[in-house]
Amino acid sequence: MLKVTIDHHTLEVPEGTTILQAARMLGPDKAPPAMCYYSTLEESGGKCRTCLVKIEKNSDQEPRPIPKLAASCRTLVQDGMVVANQSSEEVINARKDVVELLLINHPLDCPVCDQAGECDLQDLAFEHGVATTDYQEDRRRFEPQDIGDLIKLHMNRCILCYRCVFVADQLTDKRVHGILGRGDAAEIGTYIQNAITNDFSGNMIDVCPVGALTDKTFRFKSRVWFTKPMNAHRDCAQCCGNVVLWMKGNEILRVSARQNAFGEVEEFICNGCRFDSKSTEKWTIEGPTKISRHSVISQNHYAANPHTPWKGLPPC
Amino acid sequence: MRPELLQTFDELVACYPEGKEKSAILPILHLVQKENDGYLSVAVMDEVAAYLKIQPIEVYEVATFYTMFKLKPTGKYVLEVCQTGPCCLVGADGIIAHLQNTLGIGMNETSADGLFTLRGVECLAACGTAPVMQVGDYYCENLTPATTDALLTEMRDGTFFARMERENGD
Amino acid sequence: MGIKILLQDLDQDIFSIEGYRAKGGYESVRKAFSMPQDDIIEEVKKSGLRGRGGASFPTGLKWSFLDRKSGKPRYYVCNADESEPGTFKDRFLMEKIPHRLIEGMIVSSYALGAHKSYIYIRGELMWIANRLKRAIAEAYRDGFLGQNILGSGYDLDLYVHPGAGAYICGEETALLESLEGKRGNPRMKPPFSATVGLYGCPTVVNNVESIASIPWIVMNGGDAYAQIGIGKSTGTKLISACGHINNPGTYEIDLGMTVEEFIYSDAYCGGIKDGKELKAVIPGGSSVPILPKSLILKTAAGEPRLMTYESLMEGGFETGSMLGSGGFIVMDETTCIVRNTWNFARFYHHESCGQCSPCREGTGWIEKVLHRIEHGHGQSKDIDLIVDIARKMEGKTICSFGDAAGWPVASAVRHFRDEFEAHVNQKGCPFSC
């Protein structure tokens, strides 16, 4: 076991643990934000730069500080490491810079975006951003695209986290979409208007941290905070069958995978469960989904749990 | 694909360790682009994917990253004029303007006769012999309006590549 | 004129292997095979040779980091992706003396225990790639490559791999990604290439000029190399000089010559073209800070500025610059610094790989603001803004591209703020551009 101190909290972690994973052990409110890292997707992380932390001491063996801020999601804990996350002004300021840069080309169309209320970028901007920007240039623009019957791509909103590409690579047998172009002209796409039809493609929607990939069967049906999320399950030959039903009255508006306290999918679900099982008789409803008290979704007081220590997280 | 081309693919793939065939993608795409009238169509990229046993999207991802790959048909001669700082210090802007006037086309346009496409490119590592443009595999350096005109004449006559190949021993 | 290590005998036919061997070419291969590999690495360490691609990391030290115990194959890769604006020295060397590089590749590969080595050359230099391929064929024919080279029992295959248009592939790990057939996105470090490089195996990547220096070091010893130059700037360096000078071209200099001599001597740049006044110099490729005449000829302390790593850095980012890749860009009094800065900003915007957010977003932002200033639509707060955007990117990106994109901007504003203000106040470019 390795000893690591993060914001003056010392804990022991197994070898091979990243700083971010270690910080998450302290609880969601102690962990750095992560817009591209996804613990269940191999190779994810390192790109968004929102999880940068200060390594004040590299290890007992090599006690020097690391001059540059480090991406906590891709940096392994060394024995005796001392890390400053929220306790470092440099880190907080760096995060503000990164958030500002992430937002300059983001359309800020939250009022018409289906992701509003459960958007990681919205939460990030609220918690770590600055209220103003000096950016006054044109934003990059792409036309919205249908990538198949079930998923809508709003490239304008994409922050190029690559998560959906890793889902397609690691969950499906034949990836048809990827990153095209480069620099700020890079985009998610299929290049040839290809439809994404794989049985697990819907998981791309759940891993997307913004409103770039949304569920076409749910689009504009309801604001997410007017729905009632219920945990439910069914026997499914394809996947675990454990889901969240987003309901209005007795109507199922949307089905999604269940997420943990860090907004990550616990178990990926198949498209059959997600898109084709929208009648209540197909499901055994377990009860209301726990929602962070601070989430806008809990403003309707569905299943609000006053004892939940989670803060500012998407629904789970 | 022509069998001779596939044989060349095999030779290119043999430059890399077993199981690392994807390494050959850039050399193969260069070759295929040349064979396919100077651009990469979806059809030829799909053939490359099939040859390398990878998904077509992996080829598209690579082809769209590198600026030397053209994804749309071009003129017979693609005039790629360096427009980066050092070239501009010594007159690249003037050469670009001269080409635009002479050919009657703007940047990224192709002349009506289908002969010329004009593009601005970034530093070609020829700053000491600037201004410079790349045409196919070759550089034309120390450009002036007069030498540029002479090159255009050679291209119209169809003798340009023959001379370049001769001079470079290709 | 100092000693020539890289460009020696350039006036004679050393392009062909016959001519090259007649001048002692490939002798270092024989000598290297008579030495234990560790001794070669030791000589390179002693030479003080620093990476000539721009980062100037000690080559011998880099070699010593190579994981030689992993049991995996080791790879040796030449970075010939020369793309830094102002830099054309590697191209010159490969074009004129391809065998110098090949000889260096063989000796270095042997020292490091690599049996497959690659020259990653930028795709635009296709005709030079073809020259290298023909030269490699000559080297195979003469027994310097292939199985059991010169009866030593050592095998090496050497390949030329063309890129396809991406400045970022000059970044070591982006180069390796590209060599693996992927998009040229830099990798996150650690792990470093010395342990996890090409195909996940231990790998060393060196610049063309660094590699071409190795044969001389092996033949003459690291100490002899270290005696050339001053302090930690040992040996000779290729400087590619361009811009408003009488003699643009590639020069091999002893590190330690004064900048003034390099600019004004007829043996080198030959002074400023058309009798004009020197205004500014970017001494190490577009990524390094620009210096006005007063600070490039003399340091802020009034000492003559030398062509060494240390002297060019004297004064830090406030009043100094860097030797970088040796791309020496000279600007005369007619040059619009704002236009040139905008031009470079456009370059970095175009070349950002887009993988990490600060660089992807910041490079475009800087370009747009600079474009406005140059074209008369800037406000005075925009001048501080571009410096601030550079600061927002700096130190937060996966690779050093984000820093390199910001430095030219910050230094241009630092030293030529009045020109930026003139653009804003006159609502246009005061120069005839």
mmCIF file of C-alpha atoms in Angstrom, chain A residues 79-309:
data_model
loop_
_atom_site.group_PDB
_atom_site.id
_atom_site.type_symbol
_atom_site.label_atom_id
_atom_site.label_comp_id
_atom_site.label_asym_id
_atom_site.label_seq_id
_atom_site.Cartn_x
_atom_site.Cartn_y
_atom_site.Cartn_z
ATOM 1 C CA ASP A 79 4.535 6.391 -1.796
ATOM 2 C CA GLY A 80 4.650 9.510 0.348
ATOM 3 C CA MET A 81 3.181 11.761 -2.334
ATOM 4 C CA VAL A 82 1.639 15.043 -1.212
ATOM 5 C CA VAL A 83 -1.015 16.542 -3.470
ATOM 6 C CA ALA A 84 -2.857 19.847 -3.319
ATOM 7 C CA ASN A 85 -6.221 19.933 -5.027
ATOM 8 C CA GLN A 86 -8.759 22.329 -3.546
ATOM 9 C CA SER A 87 -6.176 23.677 -1.115
ATOM 10 C CA SER A 88 -4.018 25.128 -3.879
ATOM 11 C CA GLU A 89 -4.785 28.531 -5.293
ATOM 12 C CA GLU A 90 -2.684 27.677 -8.334
ATOM 13 C CA VAL A 91 -4.899 24.666 -9.024
ATOM 14 C CA ILE A 92 -8.111 26.612 -8.537
ATOM 15 C CA ASN A 93 -6.924 29.340 -10.878
ATOM 16 C CA ALA A 94 -5.702 26.839 -13.457
ATOM 17 C CA ARG A 95 -9.099 25.152 -13.370
ATOM 18 C CA LYS A 96 -10.792 28.484 -13.968
ATOM 19 C CA ASP A 97 -8.586 29.010 -17.015
ATOM 20 C CA VAL A 98 -9.354 25.563 -18.366
ATOM 21 C CA VAL A 99 -13.087 25.959 -17.783
ATOM 22 C CA GLU A 100 -13.038 29.292 -19.582
ATOM 23 C CA LEU A 101 -11.224 27.727 -22.538
ATOM 24 C CA LEU A 102 -13.673 24.803 -22.587
ATOM 25 C CA LEU A 103 -16.538 27.263 -22.757
ATOM 26 C CA ILE A 104 -15.328 29.671 -25.460
ATOM 27 C CA ASN A 105 -16.587 27.471 -28.265
ATOM 28 C CA HIS A 106 -19.423 25.921 -26.313
ATOM 29 C CA PRO A 107 -22.730 27.363 -27.499
ATOM 30 C CA LEU A 108 -24.196 28.145 -24.048
ATOM 31 C CA ASP A 109 -27.547 27.033 -25.406
ATOM 32 C CA CYS A 110 -28.483 25.422 -22.103
ATOM 33 C CA PRO A 111 -32.071 26.745 -22.332
ATOM 34 C CA VAL A 112 -32.662 24.597 -25.403
ATOM 35 C CA CYS A 113 -30.287 21.756 -24.574
ATOM 36 C CA ASP A 114 -31.707 18.455 -23.398
ATOM 37 C CA GLN A 115 -28.696 17.902 -21.176
ATOM 38 C CA ALA A 116 -29.427 20.950 -19.041
ATOM 39 C CA GLY A 117 -29.836 19.918 -15.442
ATOM 40 C CA GLU A 118 -27.614 16.884 -15.814
ATOM 41 C CA CYS A 119 -24.699 18.391 -17.688
ATOM 42 C CA ASP A 120 -21.204 17.954 -16.271
ATOM 43 C CA LEU A 121 -19.986 21.065 -18.053
ATOM 44 C CA GLN A 122 -22.800 23.125 -16.568
ATOM 45 C CA ASP A 123 -21.882 21.891 -13.104
ATOM 46 C CA LEU A 124 -18.191 22.431 -13.778
ATOM 47 C CA ALA A 125 -18.735 25.984 -14.968
ATOM 48 C CA PHE A 126 -20.909 26.682 -11.935
ATOM 49 C CA GLU A 127 -18.434 25.309 -9.429
ATOM 50 C CA HIS A 128 -15.090 26.101 -10.974
ATOM 51 C CA GLY A 129 -15.639 28.733 -13.613
ATOM 52 C CA VAL A 130 -15.626 32.475 -13.697
ATOM 53 C CA ALA A 131 -18.750 34.447 -14.464
ATOM 54 C CA THR A 132 -17.275 36.424 -17.327
ATOM 55 C CA THR A 133 -15.016 35.886 -20.307
ATOM 56 C CA ASP A 134 -13.154 38.181 -22.671
ATOM 57 C CA TYR A 135 -14.024 35.928 -25.575
ATOM 58 C CA GLN A 136 -15.858 37.902 -28.229
ATOM 59 C CA GLU A 137 -15.025 35.998 -31.400
ATOM 60 C CA ASP A 138 -17.315 33.733 -33.387
ATOM 61 C CA ARG A 139 -17.817 30.254 -32.026
ATOM 62 C CA ARG A 140 -17.188 27.242 -34.192
ATOM 63 C CA ARG A 141 -20.349 25.877 -35.734
ATOM 64 C CA PHE A 142 -21.470 22.504 -36.966
ATOM 65 C CA GLU A 143 -24.898 21.373 -38.108
ATOM 66 C CA PRO A 144 -26.651 18.890 -35.813
ATOM 67 C CA GLN A 145 -26.549 15.366 -37.209
ATOM 68 C CA ASP A 146 -28.559 12.225 -36.803
ATOM 69 C CA ILE A 147 -26.204 9.354 -36.310
ATOM 70 C CA GLY A 148 -28.806 6.682 -36.722
ATOM 71 C CA ASP A 149 -32.444 6.757 -35.571
ATOM 72 C CA LEU A 150 -31.668 6.886 -31.906
ATOM 73 C CA ILE A 151 -28.875 9.349 -31.253
ATOM 74 C CA LYS A 152 -28.579 13.030 -32.091
ATOM 75 C CA LEU A 153 -25.154 14.619 -32.391
ATOM 76 C CA HIS A 154 -24.798 18.312 -31.597
ATOM 77 C CA MET A 155 -21.135 18.760 -32.393
ATOM 78 C CA ASN A 156 -21.264 22.412 -31.304
ATOM 79 C CA ARG A 157 -21.535 21.220 -27.726
ATOM 80 C CA CYS A 158 -18.865 18.546 -27.873
ATOM 81 C CA ILE A 159 -15.738 19.047 -25.769
ATOM 82 C CA LEU A 160 -13.860 16.189 -27.485
ATOM 83 C CA CYS A 161 -13.513 14.044 -24.395
ATOM 84 C CA TYR A 162 -13.246 10.904 -26.589
ATOM 85 C CA ARG A 163 -15.442 8.917 -24.158
ATOM 86 C CA CYS A 164 -17.985 7.948 -26.802
ATOM 87 C CA VAL A 165 -15.168 6.728 -29.036
ATOM 88 C CA PHE A 166 -13.846 4.532 -26.245
ATOM 89 C CA VAL A 167 -17.360 3.168 -25.652
ATOM 90 C CA ALA A 168 -17.643 2.268 -29.316
ATOM 91 C CA ASP A 169 -14.178 0.738 -29.282
ATOM 92 C CA GLN A 170 -14.510 -1.181 -26.057
ATOM 93 C CA LEU A 171 -18.199 -2.101 -25.942
ATOM 94 C CA THR A 172 -19.075 -2.720 -29.541
ATOM 95 C CA ASP A 173 -17.410 -4.878 -32.140
ATOM 96 C CA LYS A 174 -17.418 -2.450 -35.026
ATOM 97 C CA ARG A 175 -16.776 1.203 -34.376
ATOM 98 C CA VAL A 176 -18.182 3.454 -37.083
ATOM 99 C CA HIS A 177 -17.636 6.859 -35.523
ATOM 100 C CA GLY A 178 -14.475 8.573 -34.374
ATOM 101 C CA ILE A 179 -12.556 11.824 -34.217
ATOM 102 C CA LEU A 180 -12.190 13.487 -37.595
ATOM 103 C CA GLY A 181 -10.077 16.501 -38.489
ATOM 104 C CA ARG A 182 -7.754 18.117 -36.029
ATOM 105 C CA GLY A 183 -7.289 21.083 -33.741
ATOM 106 C CA ASP A 184 -10.417 23.067 -33.030
ATOM 107 C CA ALA A 185 -11.843 21.808 -36.314
ATOM 108 C CA ALA A 186 -11.810 18.245 -34.967
ATOM 109 C CA GLU A 187 -15.212 16.673 -34.657
ATOM 110 C CA ILE A 188 -16.970 13.498 -33.718
ATOM 111 C CA GLY A 189 -18.367 11.891 -36.798
ATOM 112 C CA THR A 190 -18.820 8.897 -39.028
ATOM 113 C CA TYR A 191 -17.374 10.672 -42.104
ATOM 114 C CA ILE A 192 -19.904 9.088 -44.447
ATOM 115 C CA GLN A 193 -23.247 9.702 -42.714
ATOM 116 C CA ASN A 194 -23.076 6.235 -41.290
ATOM 117 C CA ALA A 195 -25.677 5.113 -38.812
ATOM 118 C CA ILE A 196 -24.505 3.828 -35.467
ATOM 119 C CA THR A 197 -26.601 0.741 -34.982
ATOM 120 C CA ASN A 198 -24.728 -1.412 -32.542
ATOM 121 C CA ASP A 199 -26.732 -2.875 -29.668
ATOM 122 C CA PHE A 200 -24.719 -1.000 -27.073
ATOM 123 C CA SER A 201 -24.408 2.306 -28.906
ATOM 124 C CA GLY A 202 -26.846 4.054 -26.571
ATOM 125 C CA ASN A 203 -24.226 4.055 -23.849
ATOM 126 C CA MET A 204 -22.492 6.812 -25.762
ATOM 127 C CA ILE A 205 -25.317 9.069 -24.596
ATOM 128 C CA ASP A 206 -24.769 8.233 -20.946
ATOM 129 C CA VAL A 207 -21.003 8.767 -21.022
ATOM 130 C CA CYS A 208 -21.230 12.069 -22.893
ATOM 131 C CA PRO A 209 -20.488 14.773 -20.312
ATOM 132 C CA VAL A 210 -22.394 17.418 -22.281
ATOM 133 C CA GLY A 211 -25.381 17.586 -24.601
ATOM 134 C CA ALA A 212 -23.464 16.541 -27.687
ATOM 135 C CA LEU A 213 -25.019 13.085 -27.816
ATOM 136 C CA THR A 214 -28.641 12.932 -26.772
ATOM 137 C CA ASP A 215 -31.386 10.334 -26.833
ATOM 138 C CA LYS A 216 -33.604 11.052 -29.827
ATOM 139 C CA THR A 217 -36.467 9.144 -28.254
ATOM 140 C CA PHE A 218 -36.422 11.591 -25.337
ATOM 141 C CA ARG A 219 -35.581 14.857 -27.083
ATOM 142 C CA PHE A 220 -37.756 17.754 -25.957
ATOM 143 C CA LYS A 221 -40.207 15.394 -24.193
ATOM 144 C CA SER A 222 -39.558 17.000 -20.832
ATOM 145 C CA ARG A 223 -37.036 18.889 -18.786
ATOM 146 C CA VAL A 224 -35.162 16.326 -16.784
ATOM 147 C CA TRP A 225 -36.136 17.999 -13.505
ATOM 148 C CA PHE A 226 -39.805 17.476 -14.273
ATOM 149 C CA THR A 227 -39.290 13.737 -14.508
ATOM 150 C CA LYS A 228 -39.221 11.220 -11.719
ATOM 151 C CA PRO A 229 -36.228 8.877 -11.857
ATOM 152 C CA MET A 230 -36.996 5.357 -10.657
ATOM 153 C CA ASN A 231 -34.627 2.443 -10.334
ATOM 154 C CA ALA A 232 -35.922 -0.582 -12.151
ATOM 155 C CA HIS A 233 -34.721 -3.872 -13.537
ATOM 156 C CA ARG A 234 -35.757 -6.665 -15.840
ATOM 157 C CA ASP A 235 -34.306 -9.893 -17.132
ATOM 158 C CA CYS A 236 -32.384 -9.052 -20.228
ATOM 159 C CA ALA A 237 -30.408 -11.505 -22.289
ATOM 160 C CA GLN A 238 -28.133 -8.759 -23.572
ATOM 161 C CA CYS A 239 -27.217 -6.752 -20.506
ATOM 162 C CA CYS A 240 -27.607 -6.470 -16.747
ATOM 163 C CA GLY A 241 -31.085 -4.966 -17.095
ATOM 164 C CA ASN A 242 -30.509 -2.548 -14.188
ATOM 165 C CA VAL A 243 -31.663 0.898 -15.256
ATOM 166 C CA VAL A 244 -33.175 4.206 -14.278
ATOM 167 C CA LEU A 245 -36.620 4.953 -15.691
ATOM 168 C CA TRP A 246 -37.266 8.666 -16.124
ATOM 169 C CA MET A 247 -41.013 8.887 -15.634
ATOM 170 C CA LYS A 248 -43.773 11.408 -15.886
ATOM 171 C CA GLY A 249 -46.870 9.986 -14.283
ATOM 172 C CA ASN A 250 -46.946 6.407 -15.508
ATOM 173 C CA GLU A 251 -45.206 7.181 -18.725
ATOM 174 C CA ILE A 252 -41.551 6.209 -19.202
ATOM 175 C CA LEU A 253 -39.931 9.062 -21.082
ATOM 176 C CA ARG A 254 -36.394 7.794 -21.004
ATOM 177 C CA VAL A 255 -34.335 4.822 -19.885
ATOM 178 C CA SER A 256 -30.723 5.230 -18.879
ATOM 179 C CA ALA A 257 -28.015 3.253 -17.152
ATOM 180 C CA ARG A 258 -27.479 3.712 -13.428
ATOM 181 C CA GLN A 259 -24.686 5.994 -12.380
ATOM 182 C CA ASN A 260 -22.514 6.094 -9.300
ATOM 183 C CA ALA A 261 -21.716 9.081 -7.119
ATOM 184 C CA PHE A 262 -19.191 10.275 -9.686
ATOM 185 C CA GLY A 263 -21.684 10.310 -12.508
ATOM 186 C CA GLU A 264 -20.234 7.205 -14.097
ATOM 187 C CA VAL A 265 -22.324 4.358 -15.433
ATOM 188 C CA GLU A 266 -22.226 1.389 -13.081
ATOM 189 C CA GLU A 267 -23.149 -1.198 -15.695
ATOM 190 C CA PHE A 268 -23.691 -0.491 -19.353
ATOM 191 C CA ILE A 269 -27.095 -1.362 -20.787
ATOM 192 C CA CYS A 270 -28.262 -2.515 -24.190
ATOM 193 C CA ASN A 271 -30.294 -0.553 -26.697
ATOM 194 C CA GLY A 272 -33.201 -2.944 -26.223
ATOM 195 C CA CYS A 273 -33.572 -1.839 -22.613
ATOM 196 C CA ARG A 274 -32.835 1.791 -23.392
ATOM 197 C CA PHE A 275 -34.912 2.479 -26.441
ATOM 198 C CA ASP A 276 -37.414 -0.329 -26.879
ATOM 199 C CA SER A 277 -38.731 -0.951 -23.383
ATOM 200 C CA LYS A 278 -40.776 2.069 -22.532
ATOM 201 C CA SER A 279 -43.839 0.425 -21.039
ATOM 202 C CA THR A 280 -43.999 -0.099 -17.299
ATOM 203 C CA GLU A 281 -45.078 -3.739 -17.544
ATOM 204 C CA LYS A 282 -41.626 -4.599 -18.877
ATOM 205 C CA TRP A 283 -39.960 -3.481 -15.646
ATOM 206 C CA THR A 284 -39.850 -4.301 -11.984
ATOM 207 C CA ILE A 285 -39.713 -0.918 -10.322
ATOM 208 C CA GLU A 286 -37.531 -0.858 -7.218
ATOM 209 C CA GLY A 287 -38.126 2.679 -6.015
ATOM 210 C CA PRO A 288 -36.971 6.237 -6.468
ATOM 211 C CA THR A 289 -33.419 6.819 -7.612
ATOM 212 C CA LYS A 290 -31.228 8.618 -5.112
ATOM 213 C CA ILE A 291 -30.482 12.046 -6.403
ATOM 214 C CA SER A 292 -27.953 14.458 -5.026
ATOM 215 C CA ARG A 293 -29.666 16.972 -2.812
ATOM 216 C CA HIS A 294 -27.930 19.746 -4.727
ATOM 217 C CA SER A 295 -28.919 18.547 -8.151
ATOM 218 C CA VAL A 296 -31.513 20.556 -9.975
ATOM 219 C CA ILE A 297 -33.367 17.284 -10.463
ATOM 220 C CA SER A 298 -34.051 17.081 -6.752
ATOM 221 C CA GLN A 299 -35.703 20.485 -6.818
ATOM 222 C CA ASN A 300 -38.922 18.610 -7.414
ATOM 223 C CA HIS A 301 -38.250 16.751 -4.175
ATOM 224 C CA TYR A 302 -38.389 13.348 -5.713
ATOM 225 C CA ALA A 303 -36.526 11.060 -3.433
ATOM 226 C CA ALA A 304 -34.472 13.864 -2.032
ATOM 227 C CA ASN A 305 -32.293 12.391 0.627
ATOM 228 C CA PRO A 306 -31.202 15.058 3.092
ATOM 229 C CA HIS A 307 -28.455 12.804 4.377
ATOM 230 C CA THR A 308 -26.748 12.351 1.058
ATOM 231 C CA PRO A 309 -23.336 13.906 1.362
#
